[in-house]
N, CA and C of each residue as an Amber inpcrd file, in Angstrom:
protein
   264
  15.5520000   3.9750000  -7.1620000  14.7200000   3.0880000  -7.0840000
  13.5240000   3.3040000  -5.9160000  12.4030000   3.1850000  -6.1690000
  11.3380000   3.5710000  -5.2020000  11.2170000   2.3530000  -4.2780000
  11.2970000   2.6240000  -2.9250000  10.8670000   1.6820000  -1.9050000
   9.5810000   1.7440000  -1.4110000   8.6820000   0.9360000  -1.5610000
   7.4480000   0.6680000  -1.2470000   7.2190000  -0.5190000   0.0710000
   6.4990000   0.1280000   1.1080000   6.3510000  -1.1200000   1.9560000
   4.8320000  -0.8830000   2.3190000   4.2480000  -2.0350000   2.2820000
   2.7910000  -2.2490000   2.5170000   2.7020000  -2.9970000   3.8440000
   1.8710000  -2.4220000   4.9670000   1.5000000  -3.1870000   6.2340000
   0.2200000  -3.6780000   6.0400000   0.1510000  -5.0370000   6.1390000
  -1.1210000  -5.6760000   5.9420000  -1.3530000  -6.6020000   7.0620000
  -2.7110000  -7.0870000   7.1870000  -3.2100000  -7.9420000   8.2010000
  -3.7510000  -9.0470000   7.4480000  -3.9660000 -10.2940000   7.8430000
  -4.5660000 -11.3910000   7.1500000  -5.8740000 -11.2210000   6.6990000
  -6.2070000 -11.8030000   5.6080000  -7.4970000 -11.9600000   4.9740000
  -8.1590000 -10.5470000   4.8220000  -7.2860000  -9.5910000   4.4090000
  -7.7850000  -8.2330000   4.2060000  -8.0800000  -7.9330000   2.5810000
  -9.3560000  -7.6490000   2.2870000  -9.7790000  -7.4680000   0.9390000
  -8.8890000  -5.8710000   0.4640000  -8.9010000  -4.9960000   1.1620000
  -8.2010000  -3.9010000   0.9120000  -6.8900000  -3.8150000   0.5910000
  -6.1850000  -4.7110000   1.5680000  -4.7130000  -5.0570000   1.4610000
  -4.5070000  -5.7280000   0.1050000  -5.3430000  -6.5190000  -0.4040000
  -5.1430000  -7.4360000  -1.6240000  -5.2820000  -6.3790000  -2.9020000
  -6.2470000  -5.4220000  -2.6030000  -6.5670000  -4.5700000  -3.7330000
  -5.1820000  -3.5720000  -3.8220000  -4.5000000  -3.1240000  -2.7530000
  -3.6510000  -2.0920000  -2.8050000  -2.3970000  -2.8580000  -3.5550000
  -2.3560000  -4.1370000  -3.0220000  -1.0790000  -5.0090000  -3.6750000
  -1.5050000  -5.2040000  -5.2950000  -2.6210000  -5.3640000  -5.6040000
  -2.8320000  -5.0620000  -7.2070000  -2.6990000  -4.0470000  -7.8930000
  -2.8270000  -2.8400000  -7.2090000  -2.3450000  -1.7190000  -7.6980000
  -1.0740000  -1.5290000  -8.0140000  -0.1600000  -1.9600000  -7.2630000
   1.3780000  -1.7970000  -7.5770000   1.7350000  -2.8820000  -8.5870000
   1.0260000  -4.0830000  -8.4900000   1.3270000  -5.0100000  -9.5090000
   0.7410000  -4.5510000 -10.8820000  -0.3770000  -3.7350000 -11.0300000
  -0.8260000  -3.2420000 -12.3010000   0.1640000  -2.1470000 -12.9340000
   0.8880000  -1.1190000 -11.8400000   1.8110000  -0.4500000 -12.2160000
   3.3310000  -0.8050000 -12.3870000   3.3990000  -2.0070000 -12.1290000
   4.7840000  -2.8000000 -12.2760000   5.6510000  -2.2010000 -11.2460000
   5.2520000  -1.9700000  -9.9450000   6.2990000  -1.4250000  -8.9600000
   6.2850000  -2.4310000  -7.9850000   7.6170000  -2.9520000  -7.5870000
   7.8480000  -3.7910000  -6.4210000   7.6260000  -3.4050000  -5.1650000
   7.1600000  -4.1690000  -4.3340000   6.9750000  -3.6920000  -2.7450000
   7.3320000  -4.8600000  -1.8890000   7.5750000  -4.3720000  -0.4640000
   7.6490000  -5.3660000   0.3420000   6.4830000  -5.3760000   1.3900000
   6.0620000  -6.4730000   2.0150000   5.0180000  -6.7180000   2.8350000
   5.5610000  -6.9810000   4.2690000   4.6810000  -6.2180000   5.2130000
   4.8980000  -6.6410000   6.4770000   3.5700000  -7.2990000   7.0920000
   3.5480000  -8.2000000   7.5830000   2.3640000  -8.9160000   8.0690000
   2.0860000  -8.5660000   9.4050000   1.2560000  -7.8900000   9.8280000
   1.1320000  -7.6680000  11.1790000   0.6200000  -8.9850000  11.9600000
   1.3790000  -9.2460000  13.1170000   1.0000000 -10.5040000  13.7290000
   2.0140000 -11.5880000  13.4330000   2.6730000 -11.4880000  12.3560000
   3.8970000 -12.2860000  12.0920000   5.1640000 -11.6200000  11.9310000
   5.2370000 -10.5200000  11.1860000   6.4290000  -9.8220000  10.9250000
   6.6580000  -8.6510000  12.0640000   5.6050000  -8.3960000  12.5400000
   5.5600000  -7.0630000  13.3580000   4.3280000  -7.1350000  14.3630000
   4.4310000  -6.9120000  15.6000000   3.2210000  -6.8120000  16.4320000
   2.3970000  -5.5850000  16.3050000   1.1190000  -5.8510000  16.4010000
   0.2890000  -4.6590000  16.1690000   0.6440000  -3.4700000  17.1060000
   0.9420000  -3.8510000  18.4750000   1.2360000  -2.8010000  19.3640000
   2.6750000  -1.9970000  18.7160000   3.6410000  -2.6580000  18.0850000
   4.7890000  -1.9900000  17.6210000   4.3400000  -1.1000000  16.3960000
   3.4610000  -1.5710000  15.5250000   3.0160000  -0.8410000  14.4130000
   2.4790000   0.2700000  15.0550000   1.5760000   0.2810000  15.9550000
   0.6870000   1.5590000  16.3900000   1.7680000   2.6540000  17.0390000
   2.7180000   2.1350000  17.8340000   3.9210000   2.9620000  18.2690000
   4.6350000   3.6360000  16.8730000   4.9760000   2.9140000  15.9020000
   5.7790000   3.5420000  14.9930000   4.9940000   4.3490000  14.0370000
   3.6560000   4.0540000  13.9490000   2.5940000   4.7330000  13.1000000
   1.5390000   5.2470000  13.8230000   1.5460000   5.9800000  14.5930000
   0.4790000   6.4090000  15.5250000  -0.9280000   7.0790000  14.7050000
  -0.4020000   7.7400000  13.4730000  -1.5230000   8.3180000  12.7140000
  -2.4410000   7.1830000  11.9330000  -1.8190000   6.2470000  11.7710000
  -2.5560000   4.9980000  10.8750000  -3.9650000   4.6710000  11.4160000
  -4.8470000   4.4330000  10.5720000  -6.2550000   4.2610000  11.2390000
  -6.6680000   2.9260000  10.7250000  -5.9750000   2.0910000   9.8940000
  -6.3250000   0.7580000   9.4080000  -5.4660000   0.2060000   8.5290000
  -5.6770000  -0.9500000   7.7450000  -4.8390000  -1.5360000   6.8210000
  -5.6300000  -1.7270000   5.6090000  -4.8400000  -1.6510000   4.6560000
  -3.2660000  -1.5500000   4.5000000  -2.7390000  -0.1990000   4.6650000
  -1.5540000   0.0090000   5.1370000  -0.8620000   1.1630000   5.5180000
   0.3540000   1.1540000   4.5580000   0.5510000   2.0930000   3.7600000
   1.4480000   2.1830000   2.4810000   2.5080000   3.2290000   2.9060000
   3.8230000   2.9100000   2.5390000   4.7880000   3.9930000   2.9620000
   5.7210000   3.9090000   1.6220000   5.9370000   5.0260000   1.1890000
   6.5720000   5.0360000  -0.2170000   7.6950000   6.1090000   0.1330000
   9.0070000   5.4630000   0.0030000  10.2480000   6.3410000   0.2340000
  10.0630000   7.1510000   1.4740000   9.7900000   6.4010000   2.4570000
   9.6960000   7.0720000   3.6750000   8.4490000   7.9420000   4.0320000
   7.5410000   8.2460000   3.0580000   6.4530000   8.9020000   3.1650000
   5.1230000   8.1380000   3.4870000   4.5860000   8.6130000   4.5090000
   3.3160000   7.7830000   4.9450000   2.0330000   8.0680000   3.9180000
   1.7950000   7.1660000   3.0420000   0.7510000   7.5460000   2.1490000
  -0.6130000   7.2030000   2.6710000  -0.8310000   6.0660000   3.3390000
  -1.9910000   5.7190000   4.1610000  -2.7060000   4.3900000   3.3400000
  -3.8740000   4.4060000   3.2130000  -4.7050000   3.3340000   2.9170000
  -4.8150000   3.1690000   1.5110000  -5.7990000   2.3660000   0.9960000
  -6.2080000   2.3350000  -0.4350000  -6.4670000   3.1920000  -1.1060000
  -7.3780000   4.1430000  -0.6520000  -7.8940000   5.3440000  -1.4740000
  -6.7820000   6.2780000  -1.5870000  -5.8130000   6.5840000  -0.3310000
  -4.7120000   7.7690000  -0.6250000  -3.5720000   6.8640000  -1.3750000
  -3.5470000   5.7430000  -1.5410000  -2.4950000   5.0240000  -2.4630000
  -2.9690000   5.1750000  -3.9110000  -4.2560000   4.8160000  -4.0570000
  -4.7900000   5.1760000  -5.6250000  -4.4520000   6.4190000  -5.9100000
  -4.8600000   7.4350000  -5.2760000  -4.7550000   9.0070000  -5.5120000
  -3.2740000   9.3040000  -5.8330000  -2.4640000   8.6500000  -4.8150000
  -0.9950000   9.0000000  -5.1080000  -0.4670000   8.4600000  -6.4770000
  -0.8550000   7.2280000  -6.8270000  -0.5650000   6.6980000  -8.0350000
  -1.0740000   7.5440000  -9.2860000  -2.3720000   8.0340000  -9.1840000
  -3.0630000   8.6650000 -10.2830000  -2.1660000  10.0090000 -10.4570000
  -1.8310000  10.6060000  -9.2770000  -1.1080000  11.8750000  -9.2330000
   0.3550000  11.7770000  -9.8390000   0.6830000  10.5500000  -9.9180000
   2.2270000  10.1620000 -10.3770000   2.1970000   9.7130000 -11.7110000
   0.8300000   9.8770000 -12.4400000   0.8460000   9.6710000 -13.7840000
   0.3120000   8.1630000 -14.1930000   0.0570000   7.3150000 -13.2020000
  -0.4550000   6.1720000 -13.5160000  -2.0050000   5.8960000 -13.6190000
  -2.7600000   6.9570000 -13.8800000  -4.1760000   6.8240000 -13.9610000
  -4.7190000   6.0710000 -15.1250000  -4.0640000   6.3890000 -16.0370000
  -4.6420000   5.6060000 -17.3930000  -4.5400000   4.3780000 -17.3330000
  -3.2830000   3.7510000 -16.8750000  -2.9920000   2.3060000 -16.7700000
  -4.0420000   1.6730000 -15.7130000  -4.3380000   2.3910000 -14.6630000
  -5.0860000   2.0120000 -13.5720000  -6.6480000   1.8900000 -14.3130000
  -6.9950000   3.0510000 -14.9900000  -8.4470000   2.7730000 -15.4370000
  -8.5400000   1.8220000 -16.5010000  -7.5340000   1.3430000 -17.1270000
  -7.8650000   0.4850000 -18.3140000  -7.6330000  -1.0460000 -17.8670000
  -7.4240000  -1.3360000 -16.4050000  -7.3330000  -2.5070000 -15.7650000
  -8.7380000  -2.9130000 -15.5320000  -9.0200000  -4.2280000 -16.0280000
 -10.4520000  -4.6580000 -15.8830000 -10.6130000  -5.2480000 -14.3830000
  -9.6140000  -5.5300000 -13.6710000  -9.9560000  -6.1490000 -12.2720000
  -9.9890000  -5.1240000 -11.0640000 -10.0590000  -3.8990000 -11.5120000
 -10.3020000  -3.0990000 -10.4300000 -11.7240000  -2.3960000 -10.0650000
């Protein structure tokens, strides 16, 4: 089973989009809300290469933000399903 973790911040449009990608491809994920579940300082210590939110980790691999996540899913064979979805 794939383990997907999405680090988000409140009121983040790109965070909502990345969650929608995983819902379209029917993959479960866990959310970590910065400021509630984890401090921003701790996030920066744990992931010094992260440049913004959302920040996605799949099976321990740091994928990155929305664009990198979309590319990852296309590379894994979900491109057709994503292109067919009207809300993207």
